[in-house]
CSV table of C-alpha atoms and ligand atoms in Angstrom, one decimal:
chain,number,residue,atom,x,y,z
A,738,MET,CA,-21.6,-17.8,15.3
A,739,ASN,CA,-20.6,-14.4,16.6
A,740,LYS,CA,-21.4,-11.0,15.2
A,741,MET,CA,-19.0,-8.1,15.0
A,742,PRO,CA,-18.7,-5.0,12.8
A,743,ALA,CA,-17.1,-5.5,9.4
A,744,PHE,CA,-13.6,-4.0,8.9
A,745,ILE,CA,-12.6,-0.9,6.9
A,746,ASP,CA,-9.1,-0.8,5.3
A,747,SER,CA,-8.0,2.8,4.9
A,748,HIS,CA,-5.1,2.1,2.5
A,749,CYS,CA,-4.9,-0.6,-0.1
A,750,HIS,CA,-4.7,-1.1,-3.8
A,751,PHE,CA,-8.0,-2.8,-4.7
A,752,LEU,CA,-7.3,-3.2,-8.4
A,753,GLY,CA,-3.7,-4.1,-7.7
A,754,MET,CA,-4.8,-6.7,-5.2
A,755,GLY,CA,-6.9,-8.5,-7.9
A,756,TYR,CA,-4.2,-8.1,-10.5
A,757,SER,CA,-1.3,-9.3,-8.4
A,758,SER,CA,-3.2,-12.5,-7.4
A,759,THR,CA,-3.1,-13.4,-11.1
A,760,LEU,CA,0.7,-13.1,-11.2
A,761,ILE,CA,3.3,-15.7,-10.2
A,762,GLN,CA,3.4,-15.5,-6.4
A,763,LEU,CA,7.0,-15.1,-5.0
A,764,GLN,CA,6.2,-14.4,-1.3
A,765,GLU,CA,7.1,-17.9,-0.1
A,766,VAL,CA,10.3,-18.3,-2.1
A,767,SER,CA,13.3,-18.8,0.1
A,768,SER,CA,16.3,-18.9,-2.3
A,769,ILE,CA,17.3,-17.7,-5.7
A,770,PRO,CA,17.5,-21.2,-7.3
A,771,GLU,CA,14.0,-21.9,-6.0
A,772,LEU,CA,12.8,-18.6,-7.5
A,773,LEU,CA,14.4,-19.4,-10.9
A,774,ASP,CA,12.8,-22.9,-10.9
A,775,LEU,CA,9.4,-21.4,-10.2
A,776,LEU,CA,9.8,-19.0,-13.1
A,777,ARG,CA,10.8,-21.9,-15.4
A,778,LEU,CA,7.4,-23.5,-14.8
A,779,HIS,CA,5.9,-20.5,-16.6
A,780,SER,CA,8.4,-20.2,-19.5
A,781,ASP,CA,5.6,-21.0,-22.0
A,782,GLN,CA,4.0,-17.6,-21.3
A,783,SER,CA,4.6,-14.6,-23.6
A,784,MET,CA,5.8,-12.5,-20.6
A,785,ILE,CA,6.7,-13.8,-17.2
A,786,ILE,CA,5.6,-11.5,-14.4
A,787,GLY,CA,6.2,-12.3,-10.7
A,788,ARG,CA,5.3,-10.4,-7.6
A,789,GLY,CA,6.1,-10.4,-3.9
A,790,TRP,CA,9.8,-11.3,-3.7
A,791,ASN,CA,11.7,-9.9,-0.7
A,792,GLN,CA,15.5,-10.4,-0.5
A,793,GLU,CA,15.2,-10.6,3.3
A,794,ASN,CA,13.3,-13.9,2.9
A,795,LEU,CA,16.0,-15.3,0.5
A,796,ILE,CA,19.0,-17.2,2.0
A,797,GLU,CA,21.2,-15.1,-0.2
A,798,LYS,CA,19.8,-11.9,1.3
A,799,ARG,CA,20.2,-10.1,-2.0
A,800,ILE,CA,18.2,-9.1,-5.0
A,801,PRO,CA,18.3,-11.6,-7.9
A,802,THR,CA,20.3,-10.3,-10.9
A,803,LEU,CA,19.6,-9.8,-14.5
A,804,SER,CA,22.0,-12.5,-15.5
A,805,GLU,CA,20.3,-15.0,-13.2
A,806,LEU,CA,16.9,-14.2,-14.8
A,807,ASP,CA,18.6,-14.7,-18.2
A,808,LYS,CA,19.2,-18.3,-17.2
A,809,VAL,CA,15.4,-18.8,-17.1
A,810,SER,CA,14.9,-17.3,-20.6
A,811,LEU,CA,16.7,-15.1,-23.1
A,812,ASP,CA,13.6,-15.0,-25.4
A,813,VAL,CA,10.7,-14.3,-23.0
A,814,PRO,CA,10.6,-11.0,-21.2
A,815,ILE,CA,10.7,-11.4,-17.4
A,816,LEU,CA,9.9,-8.8,-14.7
A,817,LEU,CA,9.8,-9.4,-11.0
A,818,ILE,CA,8.2,-6.9,-8.7
A,819,ARG,CA,9.4,-6.6,-5.1
A,820,THR,CA,6.8,-7.1,-2.3
A,821,CYS,CA,6.7,-3.3,-1.7
A,822,GLY,CA,6.1,-2.5,-5.3
A,823,HIS,CA,9.0,0.0,-5.3
A,824,VAL,CA,11.7,-2.1,-6.9
A,825,VAL,CA,11.6,-4.2,-10.1
A,826,ILE,CA,14.3,-6.5,-11.6
A,827,VAL,CA,14.1,-7.5,-15.3
A,828,ASN,CA,16.0,-9.9,-17.6
A,829,SER,CA,17.8,-8.9,-20.8
A,830,LYS,CA,14.9,-9.5,-23.1
A,831,MET,CA,12.7,-7.2,-21.0
A,832,LEU,CA,15.5,-4.6,-20.8
A,833,SER,CA,15.8,-4.5,-24.6
A,834,LYS,CA,12.1,-4.2,-24.9
A,835,ILE,CA,12.2,-1.2,-22.5
A,836,GLN,CA,15.1,0.4,-24.5
A,837,LEU,CA,13.3,-0.1,-27.8
A,838,GLU,CA,9.8,1.1,-26.7
A,839,GLY,CA,11.2,3.9,-24.7
A,840,LYS,CA,13.2,5.4,-27.6
A,841,ARG,CA,12.1,8.9,-26.6
A,842,LEU,CA,13.8,8.5,-23.3
A,843,ASP,CA,17.2,9.5,-22.2
A,844,PRO,CA,19.2,6.2,-22.6
A,845,SER,CA,20.9,6.8,-19.3
A,846,SER,CA,17.6,6.5,-17.5
A,847,VAL,CA,17.5,2.8,-18.4
A,848,PRO,CA,19.7,1.0,-15.9
A,849,GLU,CA,21.9,-1.6,-17.6
A,850,GLU,CA,21.8,-4.0,-14.6
A,851,GLY,CA,18.0,-4.2,-15.1
A,852,LEU,CA,17.1,-2.9,-11.6
A,853,PHE,CA,14.4,-0.2,-11.6
A,854,VAL,CA,13.3,1.8,-8.5
A,855,GLU,CA,10.5,4.3,-7.8
A,856,GLU,CA,9.4,6.5,-10.7
A,857,ASP,CA,11.6,4.6,-13.2
A,858,ILE,CA,9.4,1.6,-12.7
A,859,HIS,CA,7.0,3.2,-15.1
A,860,LEU,CA,9.5,2.5,-17.9
A,861,VAL,CA,8.9,-1.2,-17.1
A,862,TYR,CA,5.1,-1.0,-16.7
A,863,ASN,CA,4.8,0.9,-20.0
A,864,CYS,CA,6.0,-2.3,-21.8
A,865,ILE,CA,3.4,-4.6,-20.2
A,866,PRO,CA,0.4,-5.2,-22.5
A,867,LYS,CA,-2.4,-2.9,-21.4
A,868,PRO,CA,-5.3,-4.6,-19.7
A,869,THR,CA,-8.6,-4.6,-21.5
A,870,LYS,CA,-11.9,-3.6,-19.9
A,871,SER,CA,-12.8,-7.2,-19.3
A,872,ASP,CA,-9.3,-7.8,-17.7
A,873,LEU,CA,-10.0,-4.8,-15.3
A,874,LEU,CA,-13.4,-6.2,-14.4
A,875,ARG,CA,-11.9,-9.6,-13.7
A,876,TYR,CA,-9.2,-8.1,-11.4
A,877,LEU,CA,-11.9,-6.0,-9.6
A,878,LYS,CA,-14.0,-9.1,-9.0
A,879,ILE,CA,-11.1,-11.1,-7.6
A,880,ALA,CA,-10.3,-8.1,-5.3
A,881,ASP,CA,-13.9,-8.0,-4.1
A,882,GLN,CA,-13.8,-11.6,-3.2
A,883,ILE,CA,-10.6,-11.1,-1.2
A,884,CYS,CA,-12.2,-8.3,0.7
A,885,LEU,CA,-15.4,-10.1,1.5
A,886,GLU,CA,-13.6,-13.3,2.6
A,887,ASN,CA,-11.5,-11.2,5.0
A,888,GLY,CA,-14.5,-9.4,6.4
A,889,VAL,CA,-13.6,-6.0,4.9
A,890,THR,CA,-16.5,-4.2,3.3
A,891,LYS,CA,-15.1,-0.7,2.8
A,892,VAL,CA,-11.7,0.4,1.6
A,893,ALA,CA,-9.8,3.5,0.7
A,894,SER,CA,-7.8,2.5,-2.3
A,895,ASP,CA,-5.1,3.8,-4.6
A,896,ASP,CA,-5.8,2.4,-8.1
A,897,PHE,CA,-4.9,5.0,-10.8
A,898,CYS,CA,-1.2,4.0,-11.2
A,899,ILE,CA,-1.5,0.3,-11.2
A,900,PHE,CA,-1.4,0.2,-15.0
A,901,ASP,CA,-0.3,2.7,-17.6
A,902,ILE,CA,-3.9,3.6,-18.6
A,903,PRO,CA,-5.9,6.8,-18.3
A,904,TYR,CA,-7.4,7.3,-14.8
A,905,GLU,CA,-10.9,7.6,-16.3
A,906,THR,CA,-10.7,4.1,-17.6
A,907,VAL,CA,-10.2,2.9,-14.0
A,908,ILE,CA,-13.1,5.0,-12.8
A,909,GLU,CA,-15.4,3.6,-15.5
A,910,ALA,CA,-14.4,0.0,-14.7
A,911,ILE,CA,-15.1,0.4,-11.0
A,912,LEU,CA,-18.4,2.0,-11.7
A,913,GLU,CA,-19.4,-0.7,-14.2
A,914,ALA,CA,-18.4,-3.4,-11.8
A,915,GLN,CA,-20.4,-1.8,-9.0
A,916,ASP,CA,-23.5,-1.0,-11.0
A,917,SER,CA,-23.7,-4.4,-12.5
A,918,GLY,CA,-23.4,-6.0,-9.0
A,919,GLN,CA,-20.1,-7.7,-9.8
A,920,ILE,CA,-18.4,-6.1,-6.8
A,921,HIS,CA,-19.9,-5.2,-3.4
A,922,THR,CA,-17.1,-3.4,-1.6
A,923,SER,CA,-17.4,0.4,-1.1
A,924,ILE,CA,-14.3,2.2,-2.5
A,925,THR,CA,-13.0,5.7,-1.6
A,926,GLU,CA,-10.4,6.5,-4.2
A,927,GLN,CA,-7.1,7.8,-3.0
A,928,VAL,CA,-6.4,9.8,-6.1
A,929,ASN,CA,-2.9,9.0,-7.3
A,930,LEU,CA,-2.1,11.7,-9.9
A,931,PRO,CA,1.5,12.7,-9.4
A,932,SER,CA,1.7,15.5,-11.9
A,933,LYS,CA,0.3,19.0,-12.2
A,934,GLU,CA,-1.1,18.4,-15.7
A,935,LEU,CA,-3.0,15.2,-14.6
A,936,LEU,CA,-4.3,16.9,-11.4
A,937,GLU,CA,-5.4,20.0,-13.4
A,938,ASP,CA,-7.3,17.8,-15.9
A,939,PHE,CA,-9.0,15.9,-13.0
A,940,ILE,CA,-10.1,19.1,-11.3
A,941,LYS,CA,-11.2,20.7,-14.5
A,942,LYS,CA,-13.5,17.7,-15.2
A,943,GLY,CA,-15.2,18.2,-11.9
A,944,TYR,CA,-14.0,15.0,-10.2
A,945,PRO,CA,-12.9,16.2,-6.8
A,946,ASN,CA,-15.2,14.9,-4.0
A,947,LYS,CA,-17.6,13.3,-6.5
A,948,ARG,CA,-19.9,10.7,-5.0
A,949,TYR,CA,-21.4,7.8,-6.8
A,950,SER,CA,-23.4,5.2,-4.9
A,951,LYS,CA,-20.5,3.0,-3.5
A,952,PHE,CA,-17.6,4.8,-5.1
A,953,LYS,CA,-16.4,8.1,-4.0
A,954,ILE,CA,-13.5,10.4,-4.9
A,955,GLY,CA,-11.3,10.8,-1.8
A,956,PRO,CA,-8.0,12.6,-1.1
A,957,LEU,CA,-5.1,13.3,-3.5
A,958,LYS,CA,-2.6,10.5,-2.9
A,959,LEU,CA,1.1,11.2,-3.5
A,960,LEU,CA,4.2,9.1,-2.8
A,961,ALA,CA,6.9,11.3,-1.2
A,962,ASP,CA,9.5,8.5,-1.1
A,963,GLY,CA,9.9,4.7,-1.4
A,964,SER,CA,10.3,1.8,1.1
A,965,LEU,CA,12.8,0.8,3.8
A,966,GLY,CA,12.9,-2.8,2.5
A,967,GLY,CA,13.9,-1.5,-1.0
A,968,ARG,CA,16.2,1.1,0.6
A,969,THR,CA,14.4,3.9,-1.3
A,970,ALA,CA,12.7,5.6,1.7
A,971,ALA,CA,14.3,9.0,2.0
A,972,LEU,CA,16.6,9.3,5.1
A,973,HIS,CA,18.5,12.2,6.7
A,974,LYS,CA,21.5,9.9,7.3
A,975,PRO,CA,22.6,7.0,5.1
A,976,TYR,CA,21.2,3.5,5.4
A,977,SER,CA,23.3,1.6,8.0
A,978,ASP,CA,23.7,-1.3,5.6
A,979,ASP,CA,24.4,0.9,2.5
A,980,LEU,CA,26.5,3.9,3.5
A,981,ASN,CA,26.3,5.7,0.2
A,982,ASN,CA,22.5,5.6,0.0
A,983,LEU,CA,20.0,8.2,1.4
A,984,GLY,CA,17.0,6.8,-0.4
A,985,VAL,CA,14.9,8.8,-2.9
A,986,LEU,CA,12.6,11.9,-2.6
A,987,ASN,CA,10.1,11.8,-5.4
A,988,PHE,CA,9.3,15.5,-5.4
A,989,ASN,CA,11.2,18.7,-4.6
A,990,ASP,CA,9.7,21.0,-1.9
A,991,GLU,CA,8.0,23.4,-4.3
A,992,GLU,CA,6.4,20.6,-6.5
A,993,LEU,CA,5.0,19.0,-3.4
A,994,VAL,CA,3.5,22.2,-2.0
A,995,GLU,CA,2.1,23.1,-5.4
A,996,LEU,CA,0.2,19.8,-5.8
A,997,ILE,CA,-1.2,19.7,-2.3
A,998,GLN,CA,-2.2,23.4,-2.7
A,999,MET,CA,-4.0,22.7,-6.0
A,1000,ALA,CA,-5.9,19.8,-4.5
A,1001,ASP,CA,-6.7,21.9,-1.4
A,1002,ASP,CA,-8.0,24.7,-3.5
A,1003,ALA,CA,-10.4,22.2,-5.1
A,1004,GLY,CA,-11.6,21.1,-1.7
A,1005,MET,CA,-9.6,17.9,-1.7
A,1006,ASP,CA,-7.5,16.5,1.2
A,1007,SER,CA,-4.1,14.9,0.7
A,1008,ALA,CA,-3.0,11.5,1.9
A,1009,ILE,CA,0.7,11.2,1.5
A,1010,HIS,CA,2.9,8.1,1.4
A,1011,VAL,CA,5.8,8.9,3.7
A,1012,ILE,CA,8.3,6.4,5.2
A,1013,GLY,CA,11.8,7.9,5.8
A,1014,ASP,CA,12.6,10.7,8.3
A,1015,LYS,CA,13.6,13.1,5.6
A,1016,ALA,CA,10.4,12.5,3.6
A,1017,THR,CA,8.4,13.0,6.8
A,1018,ASP,CA,10.1,16.4,7.4
A,1019,GLN,CA,9.5,17.4,3.8
A,1020,VAL,CA,5.8,16.4,3.8
A,1021,LEU,CA,5.0,17.9,7.2
A,1022,LYS,CA,6.6,21.2,6.1
A,1023,ALA,CA,4.5,21.2,2.9
A,1024,LEU,CA,1.2,20.3,4.7
A,1025,LYS,CA,1.9,23.0,7.4
A,1026,ALA,CA,2.3,25.6,4.6
A,1027,VAL,CA,-0.9,24.6,2.8
A,1028,ILE,CA,-2.9,24.3,6.1
A,1029,SER,CA,-1.8,27.7,7.2
A,1030,SER,CA,-2.8,29.3,3.9
A,1031,SER,CA,-5.9,27.2,3.2
A,1032,LYS,CA,-9.4,28.8,3.0
A,1033,ARG,CA,-10.9,25.5,4.1
A,1034,GLU,CA,-12.0,25.3,7.8
A,1035,THR,CA,-11.5,21.6,8.3
A,1036,HIS,CA,-9.4,19.1,6.6
A,1037,ARG,CA,-8.5,15.4,6.8
A,1038,HIS,CA,-4.9,15.4,5.5
A,1039,SER,CA,-3.0,12.4,6.5
A,1040,LEU,CA,0.3,10.6,6.3
A,1041,ILE,CA,0.2,7.0,4.9
A,1042,HIS,CA,2.7,4.6,6.6
A,1043,ALA,CA,4.5,7.1,8.9
A,1044,GLN,CA,7.1,4.6,9.9
A,1045,MET,CA,9.8,7.0,11.0
A,1046,VAL,CA,7.9,9.8,12.7
A,1047,ASN,CA,9.6,10.9,15.9
A,1048,MET,CA,7.9,12.4,19.0
A,1049,ASN,CA,8.5,16.0,17.8
A,1050,GLN,CA,6.9,15.2,14.5
A,1051,ILE,CA,4.0,13.6,16.3
A,1052,GLU,CA,3.5,16.9,18.1
A,1053,THR,CA,3.4,18.7,14.8
A,1054,MET,CA,0.8,16.2,13.4
A,1055,LYS,CA,-1.3,16.7,16.5
A,1056,LYS,CA,-1.1,20.5,16.3
A,1057,TYR,CA,-2.1,20.6,12.6
A,1058,HIS,CA,-4.7,17.8,12.8
A,1059,ILE,CA,-2.7,15.6,10.4
A,1060,GLY,CA,-3.9,12.0,10.6
A,1061,ALA,CA,-2.0,8.7,10.3
A,1062,ILE,CA,-3.0,5.8,8.1
A,1063,VAL,CA,-0.7,3.1,9.4
A,1064,GLN,CA,0.0,-0.6,8.8
A,1065,PRO,CA,1.0,-2.4,12.0
A,1066,ILE,CA,1.2,-5.6,9.8
A,1067,PHE,CA,4.3,-4.1,8.1
A,1068,LEU,CA,6.3,-5.4,11.1
A,1069,ASN,CA,5.5,-8.9,9.8
A,1070,SER,CA,8.0,-8.3,7.0
A,1071,ASP,CA,10.1,-5.4,8.4
A,1072,LEU,CA,11.0,-6.9,11.8
A,1073,SER,CA,13.8,-9.0,10.2
A,1074,MET,CA,15.4,-6.0,8.4
A,1075,ILE,CA,14.8,-2.7,10.2
A,1076,LYS,CA,17.8,-3.1,12.6
A,1077,ASP,CA,20.2,-3.7,9.6
A,1078,ARG,CA,18.8,-0.7,7.8
A,1079,LEU,CA,18.6,1.8,10.7
A,1080,GLN,CA,20.5,0.5,13.7
A,1081,ASP,CA,19.8,2.8,16.7
A,1082,ARG,CA,17.3,4.8,14.7
A,1083,ILE,CA,14.7,2.0,15.2
A,1084,GLN,CA,14.0,3.5,18.6
A,1085,GLU,CA,11.8,6.1,16.9
A,1086,THR,CA,10.0,3.9,14.3
A,1087,TYR,CA,6.5,2.5,14.1
A,1088,LEU,CA,5.4,4.7,17.0
A,1089,PHE,CA,1.7,4.1,16.2
A,1090,HIS,CA,0.5,3.9,19.8
A,1091,SER,CA,2.2,7.1,20.7
A,1092,MET,CA,0.3,8.7,17.8
A,1093,TYR,CA,-2.9,7.2,19.0
A,1094,GLN,CA,-2.3,8.4,22.6
A,1095,SER,CA,-1.5,11.9,21.5
A,1096,GLY,CA,-5.0,12.1,20.0
A,1097,ILE,CA,-4.1,11.8,16.3
A,1098,THR,CA,-6.7,9.9,14.3
A,1099,VAL,CA,-4.9,6.7,13.6
A,1100,GLY,CA,-6.5,4.4,11.0
A,1101,PHE,CA,-5.3,0.8,10.4
A,1102,SER,CA,-4.8,-0.7,7.0
A,1103,THR,CA,-2.7,-3.3,5.2
A,1104,ASP,CA,-1.5,-1.7,1.9
A,1105,CYS,CA,-2.6,-5.0,0.4
A,1106,PRO,CA,-1.2,-6.5,-1.9
A,1107,VAL,CA,2.0,-5.4,0.0
A,1108,GLU,CA,0.8,-7.4,3.0
A,1109,ASN,CA,-2.3,-9.7,3.4
A,1110,LEU,CA,-5.6,-8.0,3.8
A,1111,ASN,CA,-6.4,-10.2,6.9
A,1112,PRO,CA,-7.5,-7.8,9.6
A,1113,PHE,CA,-7.0,-10.4,12.4
A,1114,GLU,CA,-3.4,-10.8,11.5
A,1115,ASN,CA,-3.1,-7.0,11.5
A,1116,LEU,CA,-4.8,-6.7,14.9
A,1117,PHE,CA,-2.4,-9.4,16.2
A,1118,VAL,CA,0.7,-7.5,15.1
A,1119,SER,CA,-0.6,-4.2,16.5
A,1120,MET,CA,-1.1,-5.9,19.9
A,1121,SER,CA,2.0,-8.2,20.0
A,1122,ARG,CA,4.4,-6.1,17.9
A,1123,THR,CA,5.8,-9.4,16.7
A,1124,SER,CA,6.0,-10.9,13.2
A,1125,LEU,CA,4.0,-13.9,12.1
A,1126,LYS,CA,6.6,-14.6,9.5
A,1127,THR,CA,9.6,-14.6,11.9
A,1128,PRO,CA,8.0,-15.4,15.3
A,1129,LYS,CA,11.4,-16.0,16.9
A,1130,LEU,CA,12.4,-12.3,16.7
A,1131,LYS,CA,11.9,-10.1,19.7
A,1132,PRO,CA,8.9,-7.7,19.6
A,1133,HIS,CA,9.6,-4.2,18.3
A,1134,LEU,CA,9.1,-1.6,21.1
A,1135,LEU,CA,6.5,-3.5,23.1
A,1136,ASN,CA,5.4,-0.2,24.8
A,1137,GLU,CA,3.8,0.7,21.5
A,1138,SER,CA,1.3,-2.2,21.7
A,1139,PHE,CA,-2.4,-1.5,21.3
A,1140,ARG,CA,-5.0,-3.0,23.5
A,1141,LEU,CA,-7.7,-4.8,21.6
A,1142,GLU,CA,-10.4,-2.2,22.0
A,1143,GLU,CA,-8.0,0.5,20.8
A,1144,ALA,CA,-6.9,-1.5,17.8
A,1145,LEU,CA,-10.5,-2.2,16.8
A,1146,SER,CA,-11.4,1.4,17.1
A,1147,CYS,CA,-8.5,2.3,14.7
A,1148,TYR,CA,-9.8,-0.4,12.3
A,1149,ILE,CA,-13.4,0.7,12.3
A,1150,SER,CA,-14.5,4.1,13.8
A,1151,SER,CA,-11.2,6.0,13.1
A,1152,ASN,CA,-11.2,4.7,9.5
A,1153,LEU,CA,-14.6,6.2,8.9
A,1154,GLU,CA,-12.8,9.5,8.7
A,1155,TYR,CA,-10.6,8.3,5.9
A,1156,ILE,CA,-13.6,7.0,3.8
A,1157,TYR,CA,-15.7,10.0,4.6
A,1158,GLU,CA,-18.5,8.1,6.2
A,1159,GLN,CA,-20.5,8.5,9.4
A,1160,GLU,CA,-21.0,4.9,10.5
A,1161,GLN,CA,-20.3,1.3,9.7
A,1162,ILE,CA,-23.4,-0.9,9.7
A,1163,ASP,CA,-21.9,-3.8,7.7
A,1164,TYR,CA,-21.1,-6.7,9.8
A,1165,ILE,CA,-19.5,-10.1,9.8
A,1166,MET,CA,-20.1,-13.4,11.5
A,1167,VAL,CA,-16.9,-15.1,12.9
A,1168,ASP,CA,-16.1,-18.4,14.5
A,1169,SER,CA,-14.7,-16.7,17.6
A,1170,LEU,CA,-14.7,-13.1,18.8
A,1171,PRO,CA,-11.2,-11.6,19.4
A,1172,ASN,CA,-12.0,-10.6,23.0
A,1173,GLU,CA,-12.7,-14.2,23.9
A,1174,LEU,CA,-9.3,-15.4,22.7
A,1175,GLU,CA,-5.7,-15.1,23.8
A,1176,ILE,CA,-3.7,-12.8,21.6
A,1177,ALA,CA,-1.8,-15.6,19.8
A,1178,LYS,CA,-5.0,-17.2,18.6
A,1179,ILE,CA,-6.5,-14.0,17.0
A,1180,PRO,CA,-4.8,-14.5,13.6
A,1181,SER,CA,-6.7,-17.8,13.1
A,1182,ILE,CA,-10.2,-16.3,13.5
A,1183,GLN,CA,-12.3,-17.3,10.5
A,1184,VAL,CA,-14.9,-15.0,8.8
A,1185,LEU,CA,-18.0,-17.2,8.2
A,1186,GLN,CA,-20.3,-14.6,6.7
A,1187,THR,CA,-20.0,-11.0,5.5
A,1188,VAL,CA,-23.2,-8.9,5.4
A,1189,ILE,CA,-23.6,-5.6,3.5
A,1190,ASP,CA,-26.9,-3.6,3.6
A,1191,GLY,CA,-28.5,-6.6,5.3
A,1192,LYS,CA,-27.6,-9.0,2.5
A,1193,VAL,CA,-25.2,-11.9,2.9
A,1194,VAL,CA,-22.5,-11.2,0.2
A,1195,TYR,CA,-20.1,-13.9,1.4
A,1196,GLN,CA,-20.6,-17.2,3.0
A,1197,LYS,CA,-17.8,-19.5,3.9
A,1198,LEU,CA,-18.3,-22.9,2.3
A,1199,ASN,CA,-18.4,-26.2,4.3
A,1200,LEU,CA,-19.9,-24.6,7.4
B,363,ZN,ZN1,0.2,1.7,-1.0
């Protein structure tokens, strides 16, 4: 057995990870008829919820439709969440439930074709039965197990918007799960409170920067736009495969500055989801304004994802000490679609090594459950710039590859900045060390043991 430091994941959805593994898994589905057959197996449920579809993996290369889902059931509500979590398709039964329960809403905000994107997804989630405390504890326990099996002992995680429940219910559940020893992973919360009212309430109650034993309140988390796969990332010029579409900005400029400023005044950093080039410009402008007027001497603001950040924007990030929390593993799913979406613009995408070389603090993460939590798969993609899902495709900008030591430093020491810790003493035992293997074998490394505070918290069976 070989010993190495345990991994830190600087952006995932811990609660969502546990929850989504209890849903119907659609990641491997390769056609719409296969998807419908899989859903039919669950038609005895009171609501059919699937997660992880991606139209790029379907031979039809399109999103399933409401009328196709109606062929599975007209009586049971069905909702299917795209792999990115930014697009949801529902059947007629679910649509009428949303229209009924959302009476207060403007009817034009409920799309007749059953396709919901970005903020509107809340209309769908509001109709899912709310989880009980014991459901939450069960999801947290499953997530903990996933972390420990993968050799991840600390995460920065966005959990407040997974369900339509008060953020304090989530905090209570995490604390109860940790205090009762049901979960072992350290969690730094990326505080997803996208409205002034909620953030005000949070600040008034004294939550900013609160520290419990293995749970701490981290930065404000906002989502400035959507995803490239779902064509909701905000672009300056239309999607090359959808010429009327520029994606979606979730805030206007003033709203964004106001939220970041409120958090900054309360001593909180901001970690902002940004994918499209237009969203990047908007967020950098907002962060620059807040940093210039802030009374805080140091900050750890960061961009999460940063997939379309060009060299000029990298300069700006460097100048203002704005960090990058990136997911090399996104190429696993994105490699098959980015050329269609962006054509020549792909030359300035996923420039993670350029960010690293310029001196920006680059932290690696997976955004699990968007991609697998497996750090060895992520290391592999960061080094090879190829996709494990579509290995025949050419690597994306090979000159952006990381060397192993660089990639490991992004996964461990750089990520300490994003979980507000000084050191990582947790460790794992593995069957082979990555530096002893050729790159192609790295994804198959097995975690045999995970050790936190000197205690073995995970042991692989059948050693
Ligand atoms: Zn995320």
